[in-house]
């Protein structure tokens, strides 16, 4: 039995002071004008699955205006088991994630339990933005697949932050070099694991994305080039850190390591973002997201929840039909879709030939 969310209760979350929604079908559409809370509703589902917002770095930015905290609660079904998950931000700023009667000591324990894939218009930054956007995409996917990867990533980022603090202190005056040597040794183990997992994973993932690209782009003969770029492909961690030491001191930050990795995208030997049309960029974005979806489905044994925000404004009709066929008809997982035009989403969902639920907001 696939993963589904049956209901969600929002209290003081974004524009929702108090609201409850019941979900009765596998394909659910939210429609209404801009500002009524369609995207916020998707983000609330993402919070329950991934313990944080898809958009905001700080939990406080998700608190409703004039309030001091929020609560999100959802009822899930997974493999014939019913789960009640709650995310609470207390007035003192403390956040809690509850799974039934259990409050997690570490939020990372929840990651991967309720796999989720979200697609928003701003995700085009995966194609046109910086390497940090593509690393975040990879990390989000791999964190749901591999608990060791997630723990290594948390550890790596913590040590990296300590290393950068040492570099800032060293720029201000004498510092104990032995502390840096300890941090460098500590950085190597999680960094090497992150590198190995990324490299192994991307061998298969890139081929999958390229195949999905031709599907979404309606049989296009142009295949994007994709390659994993990492400083560790040429040198080991100790040598990298040693080679960059003087540069690190000058810039007061670490310039070598897996936090500089990238998934390089190209077309006809040129950077993809500079040569590809908007249609090609959108096709590659959805190929990446569909590949993420399919990898999670194969790994977990059931489809992840799929959250699609405002996709009708971003895809032409042919690409949209290919995408919806893949995720709503060929897939048996639960899908949530938003649109500003109720008439349009009714027509599109009715054409899928499957039971749908339409929720009009505002």
PDB file of N, CA and C in Angstrom, residues 246-347:
ATOM      1  N   UNK A 246      46.883  28.409   2.393  1.00  0.00           N
ATOM      2  CA  UNK A 246      47.169  29.847   2.307  1.00  0.00           C
ATOM      3  C   UNK A 246      45.959  30.618   1.768  1.00  0.00           C
ATOM      4  N   UNK A 247      45.288  30.059   0.789  1.00  0.00           N
ATOM      5  CA  UNK A 247      44.081  30.699   0.246  1.00  0.00           C
ATOM      6  C   UNK A 247      42.988  30.757   1.306  1.00  0.00           C
ATOM      7  N   UNK A 248      42.863  29.684   2.092  1.00  0.00           N
ATOM      8  CA  UNK A 248      41.867  29.652   3.163  1.00  0.00           C
ATOM      9  C   UNK A 248      42.127  30.749   4.189  1.00  0.00           C
ATOM     10  N   UNK A 249      43.390  30.938   4.530  1.00  0.00           N
ATOM     11  CA  UNK A 249      43.739  31.975   5.501  1.00  0.00           C
ATOM     12  C   UNK A 249      43.379  33.361   4.983  1.00  0.00           C
ATOM     13  N   UNK A 250      43.669  33.601   3.716  1.00  0.00           N
ATOM     14  CA  UNK A 250      43.396  34.919   3.130  1.00  0.00           C
ATOM     15  C   UNK A 250      41.894  35.193   3.058  1.00  0.00           C
ATOM     16  N   UNK A 251      41.140  34.191   2.610  1.00  0.00           N
ATOM     17  CA  UNK A 251      39.694  34.368   2.421  1.00  0.00           C
ATOM     18  C   UNK A 251      38.884  34.069   3.681  1.00  0.00           C
ATOM     19  N   UNK A 252      39.538  33.476   4.683  1.00  0.00           N
ATOM     20  CA  UNK A 252      38.916  33.168   5.980  1.00  0.00           C
ATOM     21  C   UNK A 252      37.741  32.194   5.838  1.00  0.00           C
ATOM     22  N   UNK A 253      37.883  31.267   4.914  1.00  0.00           N
ATOM     23  CA  UNK A 253      36.892  30.202   4.753  1.00  0.00           C
ATOM     24  C   UNK A 253      37.547  29.043   4.010  1.00  0.00           C
ATOM     25  N   UNK A 254      36.964  27.863   4.144  1.00  0.00           N
ATOM     26  CA  UNK A 254      37.515  26.648   3.546  1.00  0.00           C
ATOM     27  C   UNK A 254      37.141  26.558   2.071  1.00  0.00           C
ATOM     28  N   UNK A 255      38.158  26.403   1.227  1.00  0.00           N
ATOM     29  CA  UNK A 255      37.940  26.404  -0.222  1.00  0.00           C
ATOM     30  C   UNK A 255      38.137  25.037  -0.863  1.00  0.00           C
ATOM     31  N   UNK A 256      38.338  24.013  -0.064  1.00  0.00           N
ATOM     32  CA  UNK A 256      38.515  22.667  -0.601  1.00  0.00           C
ATOM     33  C   UNK A 256      37.661  21.687   0.193  1.00  0.00           C
ATOM     34  N   UNK A 257      37.014  20.778  -0.536  1.00  0.00           N
ATOM     35  CA  UNK A 257      36.189  19.771   0.122  1.00  0.00           C
ATOM     36  C   UNK A 257      34.931  19.478  -0.665  1.00  0.00           C
ATOM     37  N   UNK A 258      34.104  18.583  -0.143  1.00  0.00           N
ATOM     38  CA  UNK A 258      32.891  18.180  -0.856  1.00  0.00           C
ATOM     39  C   UNK A 258      31.832  19.278  -0.870  1.00  0.00           C
ATOM     40  N   UNK A 259      32.006  20.302  -0.046  1.00  0.00           N
ATOM     41  CA  UNK A 259      31.072  21.431  -0.074  1.00  0.00           C
ATOM     42  C   UNK A 259      31.293  22.308  -1.309  1.00  0.00           C
ATOM     43  N   UNK A 260      32.240  21.931  -2.160  1.00  0.00           N
ATOM     44  CA  UNK A 260      32.482  22.622  -3.426  1.00  0.00           C
ATOM     45  C   UNK A 260      32.072  21.768  -4.625  1.00  0.00           C
ATOM     46  N   UNK A 261      31.519  20.583  -4.380  1.00  0.00           N
ATOM     47  CA  UNK A 261      31.112  19.685  -5.466  1.00  0.00           C
ATOM     48  C   UNK A 261      30.016  20.308  -6.324  1.00  0.00           C
ATOM     49  N   UNK A 262      29.882  19.766  -7.537  1.00  0.00           N
ATOM     50  CA  UNK A 262      28.829  20.254  -8.435  1.00  0.00           C
ATOM     51  C   UNK A 262      28.406  19.125  -9.370  1.00  0.00           C
ATOM     52  N   UNK A 263      27.182  19.225  -9.853  1.00  0.00           N
ATOM     53  CA  UNK A 263      26.682  18.389 -10.936  1.00  0.00           C
ATOM     54  C   UNK A 263      26.660  19.280 -12.174  1.00  0.00           C
ATOM     55  N   UNK A 264      27.660  19.120 -13.019  1.00  0.00           N
ATOM     56  CA  UNK A 264      27.827  20.014 -14.171  1.00  0.00           C
ATOM     57  C   UNK A 264      26.877  19.607 -15.290  1.00  0.00           C
ATOM     58  N   UNK A 265      26.182  20.585 -15.863  1.00  0.00           N
ATOM     59  CA  UNK A 265      25.183  20.344 -16.902  1.00  0.00           C
ATOM     60  C   UNK A 265      25.623  21.025 -18.193  1.00  0.00           C
ATOM     61  N   UNK A 266      25.551  20.301 -19.303  1.00  0.00           N
ATOM     62  CA  UNK A 266      25.976  20.862 -20.573  1.00  0.00           C
ATOM     63  C   UNK A 266      25.075  20.422 -21.713  1.00  0.00           C
ATOM     64  N   UNK A 267      25.225  21.095 -22.842  1.00  0.00           N
ATOM     65  CA  UNK A 267      24.497  20.753 -24.067  1.00  0.00           C
ATOM     66  C   UNK A 267      25.376  21.160 -25.250  1.00  0.00           C
ATOM     67  N   UNK A 268      25.689  20.205 -26.107  1.00  0.00           N
ATOM     68  CA  UNK A 268      26.560  20.451 -27.268  1.00  0.00           C
ATOM     69  C   UNK A 268      27.890  21.074 -26.855  1.00  0.00           C
ATOM     70  N   UNK A 269      28.417  20.623 -25.723  1.00  0.00           N
ATOM     71  CA  UNK A 269      29.715  21.093 -25.289  1.00  0.00           C
ATOM     72  C   UNK A 269      29.727  22.453 -24.631  1.00  0.00           C
ATOM     73  N   UNK A 270      28.550  23.052 -24.427  1.00  0.00           N
ATOM     74  CA  UNK A 270      28.435  24.367 -23.797  1.00  0.00           C
ATOM     75  C   UNK A 270      27.664  24.231 -22.474  1.00  0.00           C
ATOM     76  N   UNK A 271      27.851  25.192 -21.541  1.00  0.00           N
ATOM     77  CA  UNK A 271      27.055  25.157 -20.310  1.00  0.00           C
ATOM     78  C   UNK A 271      25.563  25.148 -20.633  1.00  0.00           C
ATOM     79  N   UNK A 272      24.826  24.240 -20.036  1.00  0.00           N
ATOM     80  CA  UNK A 272      23.416  24.062 -20.366  1.00  0.00           C
ATOM     81  C   UNK A 272      22.620  25.349 -20.187  1.00  0.00           C
ATOM     82  N   UNK A 273      22.884  26.080 -19.091  1.00  0.00           N
ATOM     83  CA  UNK A 273      22.067  27.255 -18.784  1.00  0.00           C
ATOM     84  C   UNK A 273      22.264  28.388 -19.770  1.00  0.00           C
ATOM     85  N   UNK A 274      23.383  28.389 -20.500  1.00  0.00           N
ATOM     86  CA  UNK A 274      23.633  29.483 -21.437  1.00  0.00           C
ATOM     87  C   UNK A 274      23.155  29.173 -22.845  1.00  0.00           C
ATOM     88  N   UNK A 275      22.997  27.881 -23.174  1.00  0.00           N
ATOM     89  CA  UNK A 275      22.656  27.513 -24.545  1.00  0.00           C
ATOM     90  C   UNK A 275      21.246  26.938 -24.684  1.00  0.00           C
ATOM     91  N   UNK A 276      20.704  26.397 -23.595  1.00  0.00           N
ATOM     92  CA  UNK A 276      19.403  25.716 -23.668  1.00  0.00           C
ATOM     93  C   UNK A 276      18.257  26.717 -23.694  1.00  0.00           C
ATOM     94  N   UNK A 277      17.189  26.368 -24.417  1.00  0.00           N
ATOM     95  CA  UNK A 277      15.975  27.176 -24.424  1.00  0.00           C
ATOM     96  C   UNK A 277      15.236  27.007 -23.106  1.00  0.00           C
ATOM     97  N   UNK A 278      14.231  27.845 -22.880  1.00  0.00           N
ATOM     98  CA  UNK A 278      13.436  27.706 -21.659  1.00  0.00           C
ATOM     99  C   UNK A 278      12.744  26.349 -21.610  1.00  0.00           C
ATOM    100  N   UNK A 279      12.280  25.878 -22.761  1.00  0.00           N
ATOM    101  CA  UNK A 279      11.639  24.571 -22.800  1.00  0.00           C
ATOM    102  C   UNK A 279      12.605  23.457 -22.442  1.00  0.00           C
ATOM    103  N   UNK A 280      13.836  23.549 -22.927  1.00  0.00           N
ATOM    104  CA  UNK A 280      14.849  22.546 -22.601  1.00  0.00           C
ATOM    105  C   UNK A 280      15.218  22.598 -21.117  1.00  0.00           C
ATOM    106  N   UNK A 281      15.311  23.799 -20.576  1.00  0.00           N
ATOM    107  CA  UNK A 281      15.612  23.943 -19.150  1.00  0.00           C
ATOM    108  C   UNK A 281      14.521  23.312 -18.294  1.00  0.00           C
ATOM    109  N   UNK A 282      13.264  23.562 -18.653  1.00  0.00           N
ATOM    110  CA  UNK A 282      12.153  22.990 -17.894  1.00  0.00           C
ATOM    111  C   UNK A 282      12.112  21.464 -18.024  1.00  0.00           C
ATOM    112  N   UNK A 283      12.425  20.973 -19.224  1.00  0.00           N
ATOM    113  CA  UNK A 283      12.447  19.518 -19.423  1.00  0.00           C
ATOM    114  C   UNK A 283      13.505  18.868 -18.543  1.00  0.00           C
ATOM    115  N   UNK A 284      14.687  19.488 -18.446  1.00  0.00           N
ATOM    116  CA  UNK A 284      15.744  18.924 -17.619  1.00  0.00           C
ATOM    117  C   UNK A 284      15.389  19.013 -16.145  1.00  0.00           C
ATOM    118  N   UNK A 285      14.763  20.123 -15.736  1.00  0.00           N
ATOM    119  CA  UNK A 285      14.335  20.244 -14.340  1.00  0.00           C
ATOM    120  C   UNK A 285      13.390  19.108 -13.967  1.00  0.00           C
ATOM    121  N   UNK A 286      12.381  18.873 -14.793  1.00  0.00           N
ATOM    122  CA  UNK A 286      11.417  17.827 -14.459  1.00  0.00           C
ATOM    123  C   UNK A 286      12.012  16.436 -14.616  1.00  0.00           C
ATOM    124  N   UNK A 287      13.005  16.275 -15.481  1.00  0.00           N
ATOM    125  CA  UNK A 287      13.703  14.989 -15.559  1.00  0.00           C
ATOM    126  C   UNK A 287      14.456  14.719 -14.264  1.00  0.00           C
ATOM    127  N   UNK A 288      15.108  15.740 -13.705  1.00  0.00           N
ATOM    128  CA  UNK A 288      15.802  15.589 -12.425  1.00  0.00           C
ATOM    129  C   UNK A 288      14.823  15.226 -11.307  1.00  0.00           C
ATOM    130  N   UNK A 289      13.688  15.899 -11.281  1.00  0.00           N
ATOM    131  CA  UNK A 289      12.715  15.653 -10.222  1.00  0.00           C
ATOM    132  C   UNK A 289      12.041  14.294 -10.368  1.00  0.00           C
ATOM    133  N   UNK A 290      11.751  13.901 -11.604  1.00  0.00           N
ATOM    134  CA  UNK A 290      11.156  12.582 -11.814  1.00  0.00           C
ATOM    135  C   UNK A 290      12.148  11.474 -11.475  1.00  0.00           C
ATOM    136  N   UNK A 291      13.412  11.704 -11.787  1.00  0.00           N
ATOM    137  CA  UNK A 291      14.436  10.728 -11.419  1.00  0.00           C
ATOM    138  C   UNK A 291      14.525  10.607  -9.902  1.00  0.00           C
ATOM    139  N   UNK A 292      14.464  11.738  -9.204  1.00  0.00           N
ATOM    140  CA  UNK A 292      14.435  11.722  -7.741  1.00  0.00           C
ATOM    141  C   UNK A 292      13.257  10.896  -7.242  1.00  0.00           C
ATOM    142  N   UNK A 293      12.100  11.127  -7.829  1.00  0.00           N
ATOM    143  CA  UNK A 293      10.880  10.413  -7.447  1.00  0.00           C
ATOM    144  C   UNK A 293      11.047   8.909  -7.656  1.00  0.00           C
ATOM    145  N   UNK A 294      11.553   8.509  -8.820  1.00  0.00           N
ATOM    146  CA  UNK A 294      11.642   7.088  -9.148  1.00  0.00           C
ATOM    147  C   UNK A 294      12.691   6.366  -8.304  1.00  0.00           C
ATOM    148  N   UNK A 295      13.797   7.037  -8.013  1.00  0.00           N
ATOM    149  CA  UNK A 295      14.822   6.429  -7.168  1.00  0.00           C
ATOM    150  C   UNK A 295      14.270   6.181  -5.760  1.00  0.00           C
ATOM    151  N   UNK A 296      13.540   7.144  -5.218  1.00  0.00           N
ATOM    152  CA  UNK A 296      12.942   6.972  -3.894  1.00  0.00           C
ATOM    153  C   UNK A 296      11.920   5.840  -3.906  1.00  0.00           C
ATOM    154  N   UNK A 297      11.128   5.772  -4.966  1.00  0.00           N
ATOM    155  CA  UNK A 297      10.111   4.711  -5.062  1.00  0.00           C
ATOM    156  C   UNK A 297      10.762   3.327  -5.082  1.00  0.00           C
ATOM    157  N   UNK A 298      11.826   3.184  -5.854  1.00  0.00           N
ATOM    158  CA  UNK A 298      12.502   1.889  -5.941  1.00  0.00           C
ATOM    159  C   UNK A 298      13.185   1.524  -4.622  1.00  0.00           C
ATOM    160  N   UNK A 299      13.769   2.513  -3.971  1.00  0.00           N
ATOM    161  CA  UNK A 299      14.489   2.251  -2.727  1.00  0.00           C
ATOM    162  C   UNK A 299      13.548   1.910  -1.574  1.00  0.00           C
ATOM    163  N   UNK A 300      12.438   2.627  -1.473  1.00  0.00           N
ATOM    164  CA  UNK A 300      11.517   2.448  -0.344  1.00  0.00           C
ATOM    165  C   UNK A 300      10.508   1.324  -0.561  1.00  0.00           C
ATOM    166  N   UNK A 301      10.273   0.988  -1.814  1.00  0.00           N
ATOM    167  CA  UNK A 301       9.258  -0.020  -2.096  1.00  0.00           C
ATOM    168  C   UNK A 301       7.866   0.558  -2.245  1.00  0.00           C
ATOM    169  N   UNK A 302       7.737   1.870  -2.166  1.00  0.00           N
ATOM    170  CA  UNK A 302       6.460   2.563  -2.384  1.00  0.00           C
ATOM    171  C   UNK A 302       6.792   3.984  -2.846  1.00  0.00           C
ATOM    172  N   UNK A 303       5.864   4.639  -3.557  1.00  0.00           N
ATOM    173  CA  UNK A 303       6.158   5.973  -4.087  1.00  0.00           C
ATOM    174  C   UNK A 303       6.182   7.017  -2.976  1.00  0.00           C
ATOM    175  N   UNK A 304       7.051   8.011  -3.098  1.00  0.00           N
ATOM    176  CA  UNK A 304       7.012   9.134  -2.166  1.00  0.00           C
ATOM    177  C   UNK A 304       5.810  10.020  -2.457  1.00  0.00           C
ATOM    178  N   UNK A 305       5.446  10.856  -1.507  1.00  0.00           N
ATOM    179  CA  UNK A 305       4.457  11.885  -1.802  1.00  0.00           C
ATOM    180  C   UNK A 305       5.052  12.851  -2.816  1.00  0.00           C
ATOM    181  N   UNK A 306       4.234  13.299  -3.758  1.00  0.00           N
ATOM    182  CA  UNK A 306       4.697  14.218  -4.793  1.00  0.00           C
ATOM    183  C   UNK A 306       3.904  15.513  -4.698  1.00  0.00           C
ATOM    184  N   UNK A 307       4.602  16.635  -4.515  1.00  0.00           N
ATOM    185  CA  UNK A 307       3.983  17.944  -4.342  1.00  0.00           C
ATOM    186  C   UNK A 307       4.375  18.830  -5.512  1.00  0.00           C
ATOM    187  N   UNK A 308       3.410  19.187  -6.354  1.00  0.00           N
ATOM    188  CA  UNK A 308       3.666  19.964  -7.570  1.00  0.00           C
ATOM    189  C   UNK A 308       3.004  21.335  -7.445  1.00  0.00           C
ATOM    190  N   UNK A 309       3.805  22.364  -7.373  1.00  0.00           N
ATOM    191  CA  UNK A 309       3.296  23.720  -7.160  1.00  0.00           C
ATOM    192  C   UNK A 309       3.327  24.531  -8.446  1.00  0.00           C
ATOM    193  N   UNK A 310       2.148  24.906  -8.925  1.00  0.00           N
ATOM    194  CA  UNK A 310       2.033  25.857 -10.032  1.00  0.00           C
ATOM    195  C   UNK A 310       2.744  25.383 -11.300  1.00  0.00           C
ATOM    196  N   UNK A 311       2.616  24.098 -11.630  1.00  0.00           N
ATOM    197  CA  UNK A 311       3.345  23.586 -12.791  1.00  0.00           C
ATOM    198  C   UNK A 311       2.688  23.971 -14.113  1.00  0.00           C
ATOM    199  N   UNK A 312       1.383  24.257 -14.109  1.00  0.00           N
ATOM    200  CA  UNK A 312       0.703  24.559 -15.363  1.00  0.00           C
ATOM    201  C   UNK A 312       1.189  25.861 -15.985  1.00  0.00           C
ATOM    202  N   UNK A 313       1.687  26.781 -15.152  1.00  0.00           N
ATOM    203  CA  UNK A 313       2.194  28.043 -15.670  1.00  0.00           C
ATOM    204  C   UNK A 313       3.575  27.880 -16.295  1.00  0.00           C
ATOM    205  N   UNK A 314       4.243  26.772 -15.997  1.00  0.00           N
ATOM    206  CA  UNK A 314       5.643  26.637 -16.383  1.00  0.00           C
ATOM    207  C   UNK A 314       5.896  25.637 -17.509  1.00  0.00           C
ATOM    208  N   UNK A 315       4.892  24.819 -17.844  1.00  0.00           N
ATOM    209  CA  UNK A 315       5.089  23.810 -18.882  1.00  0.00           C
ATOM    210  C   UNK A 315       4.100  24.013 -20.021  1.00  0.00           C
ATOM    211  N   UNK A 316       4.547  23.768 -21.260  1.00  0.00           N
ATOM    212  CA  UNK A 316       3.604  23.779 -22.360  1.00  0.00           C
ATOM    213  C   UNK A 316       2.750  22.516 -22.274  1.00  0.00           C
ATOM    214  N   UNK A 317       1.676  22.477 -23.057  1.00  0.00           N
ATOM    215  CA  UNK A 317       0.682  21.414 -22.903  1.00  0.00           C
ATOM    216  C   UNK A 317       1.274  20.025 -23.142  1.00  0.00           C
ATOM    217  N   UNK A 318       2.134  19.890 -24.142  1.00  0.00           N
ATOM    218  CA  UNK A 318       2.693  18.570 -24.461  1.00  0.00           C
ATOM    219  C   UNK A 318       3.558  18.056 -23.312  1.00  0.00           C
ATOM    220  N   UNK A 319       4.459  18.911 -22.803  1.00  0.00           N
ATOM    221  CA  UNK A 319       5.311  18.492 -21.692  1.00  0.00           C
ATOM    222  C   UNK A 319       4.480  18.199 -20.442  1.00  0.00           C
ATOM    223  N   UNK A 320       3.442  19.017 -20.225  1.00  0.00           N
ATOM    224  CA  UNK A 320       2.591  18.810 -19.054  1.00  0.00           C
ATOM    225  C   UNK A 320       1.882  17.462 -19.129  1.00  0.00           C
ATOM    226  N   UNK A 321       1.375  17.101 -20.301  1.00  0.00           N
ATOM    227  CA  UNK A 321       0.684  15.826 -20.460  1.00  0.00           C
ATOM    228  C   UNK A 321       1.623  14.649 -20.211  1.00  0.00           C
ATOM    229  N   UNK A 322       2.872  14.752 -20.692  1.00  0.00           N
ATOM    230  CA  UNK A 322       3.844  13.695 -20.453  1.00  0.00           C
ATOM    231  C   UNK A 322       4.133  13.557 -18.957  1.00  0.00           C
ATOM    232  N   UNK A 323       4.274  14.694 -18.289  1.00  0.00           N
ATOM    233  CA  UNK A 323       4.580  14.668 -16.858  1.00  0.00           C
ATOM    234  C   UNK A 323       3.422  14.079 -16.065  1.00  0.00           C
ATOM    235  N   UNK A 324       2.191  14.568 -16.326  1.00  0.00           N
ATOM    236  CA  UNK A 324       1.036  14.102 -15.564  1.00  0.00           C
ATOM    237  C   UNK A 324       0.742  12.629 -15.828  1.00  0.00           C
ATOM    238  N   UNK A 325       0.962  12.178 -17.042  1.00  0.00           N
ATOM    239  CA  UNK A 325       0.778  10.756 -17.337  1.00  0.00           C
ATOM    240  C   UNK A 325       1.722   9.917 -16.487  1.00  0.00           C
ATOM    241  N   UNK A 326       2.954  10.392 -16.367  1.00  0.00           N
ATOM    242  CA  UNK A 326       3.959   9.637 -15.621  1.00  0.00           C
ATOM    243  C   UNK A 326       3.630   9.584 -14.125  1.00  0.00           C
ATOM    244  N   UNK A 327       3.224  10.732 -13.562  1.00  0.00           N
ATOM    245  CA  UNK A 327       3.082  10.795 -12.100  1.00  0.00           C
ATOM    246  C   UNK A 327       1.676  10.491 -11.600  1.00  0.00           C
ATOM    247  N   UNK A 328       0.671  10.651 -12.443  1.00  0.00           N
ATOM    248  CA  UNK A 328      -0.707  10.445 -11.984  1.00  0.00           C
ATOM    249  C   UNK A 328      -1.343   9.157 -12.492  1.00  0.00           C
ATOM    250  N   UNK A 329      -0.887   8.661 -13.625  1.00  0.00           N
ATOM    251  CA  UNK A 329      -1.495   7.464 -14.205  1.00  0.00           C
ATOM    252  C   UNK A 329      -0.575   6.248 -14.051  1.00  0.00           C
ATOM    253  N   UNK A 330       0.686   6.403 -14.438  1.00  0.00           N
ATOM    254  CA  UNK A 330       1.626   5.283 -14.344  1.00  0.00           C
ATOM    255  C   UNK A 330       2.130   5.081 -12.914  1.00  0.00           C
ATOM    256  N   UNK A 331       1.876   6.035 -12.037  1.00  0.00           N
ATOM    257  CA  UNK A 331       2.316   5.977 -10.646  1.00  0.00           C
ATOM    258  C   UNK A 331       1.098   5.807  -9.747  1.00  0.00           C
ATOM    259  N   UNK A 332       1.235   4.972  -8.701  1.00  0.00           N
ATOM    260  CA  UNK A 332       0.102   4.761  -7.796  1.00  0.00           C
ATOM    261  C   UNK A 332       0.263   5.519  -6.482  1.00  0.00           C
ATOM    262  N   UNK A 333       1.200   6.468  -6.419  1.00  0.00           N
ATOM    263  CA  UNK A 333       1.389   7.265  -5.216  1.00  0.00           C
ATOM    264  C   UNK A 333       0.475   8.469  -5.167  1.00  0.00           C
ATOM    265  N   UNK A 334       0.476   9.145  -4.036  1.00  0.00           N
ATOM    266  CA  UNK A 334      -0.390  10.309  -3.852  1.00  0.00           C
ATOM    267  C   UNK A 334       0.294  11.561  -4.394  1.00  0.00           C
ATOM    268  N   UNK A 335      -0.478  12.349  -5.131  1.00  0.00           N
ATOM    269  CA  UNK A 335       0.051  13.537  -5.803  1.00  0.00           C
ATOM    270  C   UNK A 335      -0.808  14.741  -5.421  1.00  0.00           C
ATOM    271  N   UNK A 336      -0.143  15.854  -5.067  1.00  0.00           N
ATOM    272  CA  UNK A 336      -0.824  17.116  -4.772  1.00  0.00           C
ATOM    273  C   UNK A 336      -0.376  18.148  -5.793  1.00  0.00           C
ATOM    274  N   UNK A 337      -1.362  18.840  -6.400  1.00  0.00           N
ATOM    275  CA  UNK A 337      -1.078  19.794  -7.470  1.00  0.00           C
ATOM    276  C   UNK A 337      -1.794  21.105  -7.164  1.00  0.00           C
ATOM    277  N   UNK A 338      -1.120  22.235  -7.357  1.00  0.00           N
ATOM    278  CA  UNK A 338      -1.769  23.532  -7.168  1.00  0.00           C
ATOM    279  C   UNK A 338      -1.893  24.268  -8.491  1.00  0.00           C
ATOM    280  N   UNK A 339      -2.909  25.127  -8.568  1.00  0.00           N
ATOM    281  CA  UNK A 339      -3.094  25.983  -9.748  1.00  0.00           C
ATOM    282  C   UNK A 339      -3.926  27.194  -9.339  1.00  0.00           C
ATOM    283  N   UNK A 340      -3.671  28.301  -9.999  1.00  0.00           N
ATOM    284  CA  UNK A 340      -4.442  29.516  -9.713  1.00  0.00           C
ATOM    285  C   UNK A 340      -5.792  29.514 -10.420  1.00  0.00           C
ATOM    286  N   UNK A 341      -5.935  28.682 -11.452  1.00  0.00           N
ATOM    287  CA  UNK A 341      -7.178  28.659 -12.236  1.00  0.00           C
ATOM    288  C   UNK A 341      -7.952  27.373 -11.955  1.00  0.00           C
ATOM    289  N   UNK A 342      -9.058  27.491 -11.246  1.00  0.00           N
ATOM    290  CA  UNK A 342      -9.839  26.304 -10.890  1.00  0.00           C
ATOM    291  C   UNK A 342     -10.402  25.604 -12.122  1.00  0.00           C
ATOM    292  N   UNK A 343     -10.828  26.393 -13.117  1.00  0.00           N
ATOM    293  CA  UNK A 343     -11.375  25.788 -14.330  1.00  0.00           C
ATOM    294  C   UNK A 343     -10.347  24.954 -15.059  1.00  0.00           C
ATOM    295  N   UNK A 344      -9.119  25.466 -15.133  1.00  0.00           N
ATOM    296  CA  UNK A 344      -8.060  24.745 -15.848  1.00  0.00           C
ATOM    297  C   UNK A 344      -7.689  23.438 -15.143  1.00  0.00           C
ATOM    298  N   UNK A 345      -7.505  23.504 -13.833  1.00  0.00           N
ATOM    299  CA  UNK A 345      -7.082  22.288 -13.126  1.00  0.00           C
ATOM    300  C   UNK A 345      -8.203  21.248 -13.134  1.00  0.00           C
ATOM    301  N   UNK A 346      -9.465  21.689 -13.089  1.00  0.00           N
ATOM    302  CA  UNK A 346     -10.583  20.750 -13.186  1.00  0.00           C
ATOM    303  C   UNK A 346     -10.535  20.007 -14.516  1.00  0.00           C
ATOM    304  N   UNK A 347     -10.312  20.758 -15.586  1.00  0.00           N
ATOM    305  CA  UNK A 347     -10.290  20.167 -16.929  1.00  0.00           C
ATOM    306  C   UNK A 347      -9.121  19.192 -17.076  1.00  0.00           C
TER     307      UNK A 347
END
